[in-house]
mmCIF file of C-alpha atoms in Angstrom:
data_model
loop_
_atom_site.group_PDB
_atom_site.id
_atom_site.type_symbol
_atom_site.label_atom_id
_atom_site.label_comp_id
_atom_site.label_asym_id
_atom_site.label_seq_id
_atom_site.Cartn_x
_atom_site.Cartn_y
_atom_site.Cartn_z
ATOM 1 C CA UNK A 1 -14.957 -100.368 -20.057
ATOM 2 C CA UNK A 2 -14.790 -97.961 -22.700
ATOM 3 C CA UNK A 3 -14.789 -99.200 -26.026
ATOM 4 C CA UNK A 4 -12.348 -97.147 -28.165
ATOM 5 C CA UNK A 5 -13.774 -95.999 -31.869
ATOM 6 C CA UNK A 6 -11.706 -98.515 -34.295
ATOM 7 C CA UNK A 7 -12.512 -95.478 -37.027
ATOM 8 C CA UNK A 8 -9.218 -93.806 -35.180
ATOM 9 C CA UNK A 9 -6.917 -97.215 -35.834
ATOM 10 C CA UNK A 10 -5.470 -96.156 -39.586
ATOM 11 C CA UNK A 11 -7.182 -98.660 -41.743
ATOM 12 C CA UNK A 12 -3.396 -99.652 -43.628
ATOM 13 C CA UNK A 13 -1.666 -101.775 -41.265
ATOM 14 C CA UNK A 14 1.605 -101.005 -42.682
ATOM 15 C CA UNK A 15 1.276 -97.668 -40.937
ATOM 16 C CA UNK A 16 2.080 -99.214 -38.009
ATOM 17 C CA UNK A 17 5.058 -101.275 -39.805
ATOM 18 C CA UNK A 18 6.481 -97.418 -40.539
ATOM 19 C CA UNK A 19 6.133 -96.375 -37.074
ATOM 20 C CA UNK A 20 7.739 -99.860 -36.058
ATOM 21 C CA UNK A 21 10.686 -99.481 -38.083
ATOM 22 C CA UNK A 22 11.101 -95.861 -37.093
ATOM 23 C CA UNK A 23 11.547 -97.710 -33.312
ATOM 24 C CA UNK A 24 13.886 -100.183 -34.727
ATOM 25 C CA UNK A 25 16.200 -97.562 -36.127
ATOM 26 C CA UNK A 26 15.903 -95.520 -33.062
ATOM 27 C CA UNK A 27 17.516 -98.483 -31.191
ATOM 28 C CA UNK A 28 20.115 -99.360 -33.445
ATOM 29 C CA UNK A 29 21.378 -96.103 -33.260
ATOM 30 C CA UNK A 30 21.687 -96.197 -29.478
ATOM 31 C CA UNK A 31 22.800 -99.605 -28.902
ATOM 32 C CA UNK A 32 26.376 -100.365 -28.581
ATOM 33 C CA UNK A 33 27.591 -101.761 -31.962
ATOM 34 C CA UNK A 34 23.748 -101.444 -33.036
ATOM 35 C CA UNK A 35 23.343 -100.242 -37.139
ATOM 36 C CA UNK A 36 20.721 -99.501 -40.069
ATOM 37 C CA UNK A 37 20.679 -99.546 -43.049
ATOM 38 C CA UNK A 38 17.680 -98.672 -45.344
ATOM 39 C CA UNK A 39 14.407 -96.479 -45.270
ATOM 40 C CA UNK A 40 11.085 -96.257 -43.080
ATOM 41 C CA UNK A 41 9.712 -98.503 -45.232
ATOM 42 C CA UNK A 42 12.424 -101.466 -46.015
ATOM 43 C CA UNK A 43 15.385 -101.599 -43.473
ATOM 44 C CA UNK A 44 17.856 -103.917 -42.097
ATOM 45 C CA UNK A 45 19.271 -103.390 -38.905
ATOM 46 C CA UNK A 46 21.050 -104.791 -35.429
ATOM 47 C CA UNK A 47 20.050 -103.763 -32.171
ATOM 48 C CA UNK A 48 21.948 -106.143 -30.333
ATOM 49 C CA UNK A 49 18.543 -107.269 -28.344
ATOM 50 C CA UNK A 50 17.779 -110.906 -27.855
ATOM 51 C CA UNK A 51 14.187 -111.330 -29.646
ATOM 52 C CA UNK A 52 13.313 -111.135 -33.596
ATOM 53 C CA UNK A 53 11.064 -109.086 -33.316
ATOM 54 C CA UNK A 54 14.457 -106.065 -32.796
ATOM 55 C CA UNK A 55 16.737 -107.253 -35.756
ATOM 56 C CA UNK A 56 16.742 -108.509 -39.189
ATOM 57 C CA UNK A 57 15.330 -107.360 -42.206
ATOM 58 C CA UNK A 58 11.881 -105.509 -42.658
ATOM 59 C CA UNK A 59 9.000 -103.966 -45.053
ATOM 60 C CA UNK A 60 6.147 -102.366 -44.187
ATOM 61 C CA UNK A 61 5.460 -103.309 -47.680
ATOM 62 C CA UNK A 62 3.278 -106.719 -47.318
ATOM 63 C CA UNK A 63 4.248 -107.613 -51.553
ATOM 64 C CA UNK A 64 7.801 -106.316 -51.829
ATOM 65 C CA UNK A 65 9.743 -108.293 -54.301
ATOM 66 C CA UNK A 66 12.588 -109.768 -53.007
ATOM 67 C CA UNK A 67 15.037 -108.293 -55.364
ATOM 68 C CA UNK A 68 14.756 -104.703 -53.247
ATOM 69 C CA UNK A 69 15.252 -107.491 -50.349
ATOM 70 C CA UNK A 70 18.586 -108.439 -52.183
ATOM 71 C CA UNK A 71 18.964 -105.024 -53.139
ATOM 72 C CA UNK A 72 19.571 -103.700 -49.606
ATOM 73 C CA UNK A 73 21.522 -106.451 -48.163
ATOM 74 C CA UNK A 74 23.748 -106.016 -51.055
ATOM 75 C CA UNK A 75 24.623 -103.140 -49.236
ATOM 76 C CA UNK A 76 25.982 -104.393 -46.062
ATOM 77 C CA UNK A 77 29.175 -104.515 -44.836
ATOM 78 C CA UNK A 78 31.183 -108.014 -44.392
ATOM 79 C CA UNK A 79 30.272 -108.160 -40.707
ATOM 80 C CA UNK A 80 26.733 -106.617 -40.782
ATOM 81 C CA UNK A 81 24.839 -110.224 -41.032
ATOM 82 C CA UNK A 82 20.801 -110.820 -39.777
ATOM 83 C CA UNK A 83 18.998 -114.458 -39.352
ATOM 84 C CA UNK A 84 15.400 -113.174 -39.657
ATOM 85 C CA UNK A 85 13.451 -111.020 -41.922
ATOM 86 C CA UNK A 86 10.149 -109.839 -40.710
ATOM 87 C CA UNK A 87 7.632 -109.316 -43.862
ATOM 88 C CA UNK A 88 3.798 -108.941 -43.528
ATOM 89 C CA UNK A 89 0.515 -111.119 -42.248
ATOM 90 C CA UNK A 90 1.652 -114.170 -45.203
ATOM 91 C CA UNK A 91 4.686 -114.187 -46.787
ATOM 92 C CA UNK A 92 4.316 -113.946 -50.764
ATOM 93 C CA UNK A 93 5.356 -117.489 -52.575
ATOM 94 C CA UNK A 94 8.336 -115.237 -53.928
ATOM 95 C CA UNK A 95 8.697 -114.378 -49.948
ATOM 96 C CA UNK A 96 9.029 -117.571 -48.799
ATOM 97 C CA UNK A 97 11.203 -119.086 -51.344
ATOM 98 C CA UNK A 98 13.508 -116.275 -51.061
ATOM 99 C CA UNK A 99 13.506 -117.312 -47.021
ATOM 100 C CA UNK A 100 14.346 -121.266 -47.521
ATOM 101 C CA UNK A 101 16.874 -120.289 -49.914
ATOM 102 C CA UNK A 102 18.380 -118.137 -47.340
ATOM 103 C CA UNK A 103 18.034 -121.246 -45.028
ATOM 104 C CA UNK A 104 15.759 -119.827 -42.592
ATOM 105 C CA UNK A 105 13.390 -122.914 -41.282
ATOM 106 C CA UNK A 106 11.650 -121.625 -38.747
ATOM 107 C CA UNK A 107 8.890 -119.038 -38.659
ATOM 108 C CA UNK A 108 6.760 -116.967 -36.132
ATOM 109 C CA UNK A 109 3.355 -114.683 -36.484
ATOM 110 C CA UNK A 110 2.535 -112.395 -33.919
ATOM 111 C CA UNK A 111 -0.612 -110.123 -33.853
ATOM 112 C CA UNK A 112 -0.824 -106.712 -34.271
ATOM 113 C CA UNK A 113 -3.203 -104.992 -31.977
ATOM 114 C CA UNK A 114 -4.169 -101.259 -31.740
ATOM 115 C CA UNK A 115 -6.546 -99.199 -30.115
ATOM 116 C CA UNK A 116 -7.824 -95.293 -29.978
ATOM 117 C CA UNK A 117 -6.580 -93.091 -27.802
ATOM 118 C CA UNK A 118 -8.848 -90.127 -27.609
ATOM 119 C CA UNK A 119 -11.799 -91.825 -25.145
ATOM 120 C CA UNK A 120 -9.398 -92.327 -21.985
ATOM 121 C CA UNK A 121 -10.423 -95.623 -20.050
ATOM 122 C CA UNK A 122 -10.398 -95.653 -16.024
ATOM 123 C CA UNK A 123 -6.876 -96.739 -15.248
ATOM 124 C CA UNK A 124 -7.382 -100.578 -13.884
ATOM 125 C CA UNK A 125 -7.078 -101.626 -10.158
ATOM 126 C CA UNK A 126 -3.394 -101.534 -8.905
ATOM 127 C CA UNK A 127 -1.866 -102.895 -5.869
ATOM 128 C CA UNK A 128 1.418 -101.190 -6.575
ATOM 129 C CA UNK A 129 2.659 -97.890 -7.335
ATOM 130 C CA UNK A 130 3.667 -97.320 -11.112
ATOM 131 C CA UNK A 131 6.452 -95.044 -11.555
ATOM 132 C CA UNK A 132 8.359 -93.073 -14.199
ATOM 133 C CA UNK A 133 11.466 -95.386 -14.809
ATOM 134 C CA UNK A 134 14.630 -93.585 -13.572
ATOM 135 C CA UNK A 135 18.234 -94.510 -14.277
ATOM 136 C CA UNK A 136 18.252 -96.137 -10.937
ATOM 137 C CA UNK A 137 15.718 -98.575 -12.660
ATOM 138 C CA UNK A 138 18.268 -99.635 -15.549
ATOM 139 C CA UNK A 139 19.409 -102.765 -14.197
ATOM 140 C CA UNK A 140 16.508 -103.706 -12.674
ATOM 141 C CA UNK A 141 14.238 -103.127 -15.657
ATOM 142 C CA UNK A 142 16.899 -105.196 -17.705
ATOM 143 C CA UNK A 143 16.836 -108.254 -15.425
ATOM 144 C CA UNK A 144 13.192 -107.706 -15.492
ATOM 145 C CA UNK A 145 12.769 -108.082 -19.158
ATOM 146 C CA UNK A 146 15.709 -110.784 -19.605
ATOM 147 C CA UNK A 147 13.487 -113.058 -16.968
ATOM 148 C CA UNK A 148 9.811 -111.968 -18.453
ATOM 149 C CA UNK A 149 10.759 -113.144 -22.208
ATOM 150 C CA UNK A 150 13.101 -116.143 -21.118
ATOM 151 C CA UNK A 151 16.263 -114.227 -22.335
ATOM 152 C CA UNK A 152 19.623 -115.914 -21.132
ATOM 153 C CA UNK A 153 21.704 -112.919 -21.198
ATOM 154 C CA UNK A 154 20.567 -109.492 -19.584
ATOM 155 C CA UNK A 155 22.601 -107.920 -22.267
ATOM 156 C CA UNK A 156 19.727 -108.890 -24.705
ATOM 157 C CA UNK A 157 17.899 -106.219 -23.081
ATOM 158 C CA UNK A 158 20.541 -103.414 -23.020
ATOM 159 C CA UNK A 159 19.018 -101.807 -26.342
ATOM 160 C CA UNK A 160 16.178 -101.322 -25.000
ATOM 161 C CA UNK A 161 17.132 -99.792 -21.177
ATOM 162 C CA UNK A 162 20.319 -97.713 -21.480
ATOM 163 C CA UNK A 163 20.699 -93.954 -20.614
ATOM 164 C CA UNK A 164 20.523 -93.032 -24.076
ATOM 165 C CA UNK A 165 17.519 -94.636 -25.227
ATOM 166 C CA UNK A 166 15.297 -93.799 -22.040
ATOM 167 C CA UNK A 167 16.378 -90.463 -22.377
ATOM 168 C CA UNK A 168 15.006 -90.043 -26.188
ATOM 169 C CA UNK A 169 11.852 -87.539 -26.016
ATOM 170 C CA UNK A 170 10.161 -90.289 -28.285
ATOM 171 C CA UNK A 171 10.573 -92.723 -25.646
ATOM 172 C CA UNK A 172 8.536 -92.910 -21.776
ATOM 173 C CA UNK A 173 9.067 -96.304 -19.710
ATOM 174 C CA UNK A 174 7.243 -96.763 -16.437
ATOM 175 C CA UNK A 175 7.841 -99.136 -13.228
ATOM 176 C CA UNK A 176 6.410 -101.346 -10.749
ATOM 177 C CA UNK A 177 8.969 -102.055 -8.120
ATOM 178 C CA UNK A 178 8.356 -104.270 -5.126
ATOM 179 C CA UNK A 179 9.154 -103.502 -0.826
ATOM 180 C CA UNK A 180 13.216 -103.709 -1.607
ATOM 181 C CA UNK A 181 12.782 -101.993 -4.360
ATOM 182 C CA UNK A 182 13.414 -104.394 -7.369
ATOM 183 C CA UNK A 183 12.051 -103.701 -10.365
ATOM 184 C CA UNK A 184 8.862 -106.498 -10.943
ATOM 185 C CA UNK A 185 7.137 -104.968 -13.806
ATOM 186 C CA UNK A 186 8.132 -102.650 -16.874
ATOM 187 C CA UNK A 187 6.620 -101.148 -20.187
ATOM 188 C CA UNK A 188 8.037 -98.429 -22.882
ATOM 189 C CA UNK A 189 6.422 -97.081 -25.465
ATOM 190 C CA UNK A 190 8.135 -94.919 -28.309
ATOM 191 C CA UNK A 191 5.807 -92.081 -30.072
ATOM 192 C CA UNK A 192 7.800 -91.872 -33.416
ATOM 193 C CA UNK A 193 4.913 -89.848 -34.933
ATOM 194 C CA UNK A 194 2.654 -86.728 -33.693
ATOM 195 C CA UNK A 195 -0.998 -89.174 -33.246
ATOM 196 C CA UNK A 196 0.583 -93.076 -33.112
ATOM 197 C CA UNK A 197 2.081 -94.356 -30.445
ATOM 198 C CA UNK A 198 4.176 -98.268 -29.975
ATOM 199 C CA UNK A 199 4.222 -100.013 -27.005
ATOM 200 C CA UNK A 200 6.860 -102.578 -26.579
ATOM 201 C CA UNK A 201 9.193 -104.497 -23.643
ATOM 202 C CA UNK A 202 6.237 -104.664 -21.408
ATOM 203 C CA UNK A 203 7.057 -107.517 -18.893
ATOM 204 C CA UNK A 204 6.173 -108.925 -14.956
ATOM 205 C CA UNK A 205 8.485 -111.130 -13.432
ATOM 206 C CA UNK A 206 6.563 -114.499 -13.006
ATOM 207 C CA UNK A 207 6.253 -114.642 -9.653
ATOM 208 C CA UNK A 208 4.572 -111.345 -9.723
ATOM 209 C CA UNK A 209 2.294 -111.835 -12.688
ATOM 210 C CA UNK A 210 -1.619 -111.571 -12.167
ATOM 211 C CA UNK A 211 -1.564 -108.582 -9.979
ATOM 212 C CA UNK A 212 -2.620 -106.186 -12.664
ATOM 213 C CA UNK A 213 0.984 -104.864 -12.939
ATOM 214 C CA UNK A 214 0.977 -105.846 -16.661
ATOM 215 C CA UNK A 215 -2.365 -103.936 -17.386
ATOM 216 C CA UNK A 216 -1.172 -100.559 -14.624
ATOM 217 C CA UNK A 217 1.799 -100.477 -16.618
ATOM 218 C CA UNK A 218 0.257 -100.418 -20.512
ATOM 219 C CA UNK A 219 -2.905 -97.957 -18.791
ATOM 220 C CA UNK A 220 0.481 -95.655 -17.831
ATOM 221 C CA UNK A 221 2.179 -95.245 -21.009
ATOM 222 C CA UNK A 222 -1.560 -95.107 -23.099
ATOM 223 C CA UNK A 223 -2.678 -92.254 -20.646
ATOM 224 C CA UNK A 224 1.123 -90.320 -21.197
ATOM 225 C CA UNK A 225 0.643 -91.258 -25.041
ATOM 226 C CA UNK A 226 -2.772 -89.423 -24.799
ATOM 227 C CA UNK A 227 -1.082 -86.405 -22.805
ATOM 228 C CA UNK A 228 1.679 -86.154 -25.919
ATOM 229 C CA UNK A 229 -1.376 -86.265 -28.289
ATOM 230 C CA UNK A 230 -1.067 -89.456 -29.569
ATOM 231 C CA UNK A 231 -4.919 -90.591 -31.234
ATOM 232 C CA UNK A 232 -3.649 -94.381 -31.782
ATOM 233 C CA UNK A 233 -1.566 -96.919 -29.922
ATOM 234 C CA UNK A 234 -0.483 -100.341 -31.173
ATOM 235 C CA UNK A 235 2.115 -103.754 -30.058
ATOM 236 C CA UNK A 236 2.520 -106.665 -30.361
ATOM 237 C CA UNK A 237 1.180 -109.095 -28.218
ATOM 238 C CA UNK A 238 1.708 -112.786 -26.758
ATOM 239 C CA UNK A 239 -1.145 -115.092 -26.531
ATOM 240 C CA UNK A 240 -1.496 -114.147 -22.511
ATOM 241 C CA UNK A 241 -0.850 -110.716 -22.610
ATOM 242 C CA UNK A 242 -3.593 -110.199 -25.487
ATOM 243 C CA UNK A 243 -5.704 -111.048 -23.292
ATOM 244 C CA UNK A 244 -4.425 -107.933 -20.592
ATOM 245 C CA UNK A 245 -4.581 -105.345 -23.698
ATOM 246 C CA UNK A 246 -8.042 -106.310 -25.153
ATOM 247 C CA UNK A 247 -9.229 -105.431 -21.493
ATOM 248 C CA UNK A 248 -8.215 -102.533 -22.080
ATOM 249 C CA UNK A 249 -9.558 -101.879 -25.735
ATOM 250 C CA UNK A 250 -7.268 -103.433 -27.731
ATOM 251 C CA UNK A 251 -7.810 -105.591 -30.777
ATOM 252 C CA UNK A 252 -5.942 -107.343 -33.105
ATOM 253 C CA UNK A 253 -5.874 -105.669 -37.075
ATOM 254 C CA UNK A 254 -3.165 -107.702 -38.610
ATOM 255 C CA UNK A 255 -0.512 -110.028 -38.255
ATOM 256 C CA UNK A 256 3.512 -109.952 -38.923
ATOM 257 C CA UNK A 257 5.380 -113.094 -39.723
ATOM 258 C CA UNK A 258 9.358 -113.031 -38.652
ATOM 259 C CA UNK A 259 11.166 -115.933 -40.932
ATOM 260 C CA UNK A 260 14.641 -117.071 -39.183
#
């Protein structure tokens, strides 16, 4: 395996938090009933999707006082409303006191893991085809995510595979379907800058997992990254699927806490 120079991962991690809510708004926009409200580097905004880590409130500021925090949501609407504010690796004290005042309880960190792009590892062993996504995929990748991240309603997934998202320049999503043609595995990735890339939604139906679908997919959209000219790609990763991307150069620079 090649091992990707970390010198090309931008040493702020909030460089990554721009890019991320760059994606956000880029959702919102295209969702049905989907809005934002704010900057690239404090927002809050609805997608409509059915995980934290696509709505709420969010800095790529790690120490922003709360008052900007109070600031922006002053300026929402009566029906504009968010449960979950996503801030940096550890809350500030004024963070988190601003959060249980708000009533959120519970509280989630995921890792943050990036990796160069300009060394191009062999693609990993496949035992399926992966694909460009197609709008005959839409359903299928929907269902696919819904069931891969334990959603109860497909529409949780509708931000992220409609027409007018997977038609976005920004945006490439990729396929693994099986012999009836049902979609099994599927990635995206959104290049919201010239040189860094995000990869998100990237998700195997269980009964298909450990086939290297997970790891074909992720090799797909870093090698059409690369093509675009992206240097650097980063997600955010599970405990099991760290474990696929660090196989293939990935390592974790920082962590994001989501308060809800």
């Amino acid at each position: 395996m090649t091992t990707h120079p970390t010198s090309r991962i931008p040493s702020r991690a909030d460089s990554f938090d721009v890019e991320r809510i760059r994606t956000i708004r880029l959702i919102a926009e295209h969702a049905e009933n989907g809005w934002f409200v704010g900057d690239d580097e404090l927002a809050v905004a609805w997608t409509g999707a059915g995980t934290i880590t696509a709505n709420g409130l969010v800095t790529a500021r790690p120490d922003e006082p709360v008052a900007e925090f109070d600031r922006l949501l002053s300026r929402l609407g009566d029906d504009q409303r968010v449960r979950v504010a996503q801030v940096g690796a550890t809350p500030t004290a004024e963070q988190a006191r601003w959060a249980a005042d708000r009533g959120y309880e519970g509280s989630a960190v995921l890792p943050t893991m990036s990796t160069g792009l300009l060394d191009e590892i062999a693609a990993p062993p496949v035992t399926r085809a992966v694909r460009p996504a197609e709008r005959s995929h839409i359903a299928g990748i929907q269902q696919c995510m819904a069931t891969a991240f334990g959603l109860t309603d497909v529409a949780g997934t509708a931000p992220f595979a409609n027409d007018a998202v997977l038609a976005r320049p920004e945006v490439s999503a990729f396929v693994v379907t099986d012999d009836d043609g049902q979609v099994v595995s599927t990635g995206m990735s959104v290049q919201t800058s010239p040189t860094i890339v995000g990869l998100y939604a990237i998700g195997t139906l269980p009964d298909h997992q450990r086939n290297g679908h997970g790891a074909a997919i992720t090799w797909a959209l870093m090698h059409a990254a690369r093509e675009q000219g992206a240097e650097v790609a980063y997600l955010q990763a599970s405990d099991e699927g760290a474990r696929v991307y660090e196989r293939l150069g990935f390592e974790t620079v920082t962590t994001r806490t989501y308060c809800f």
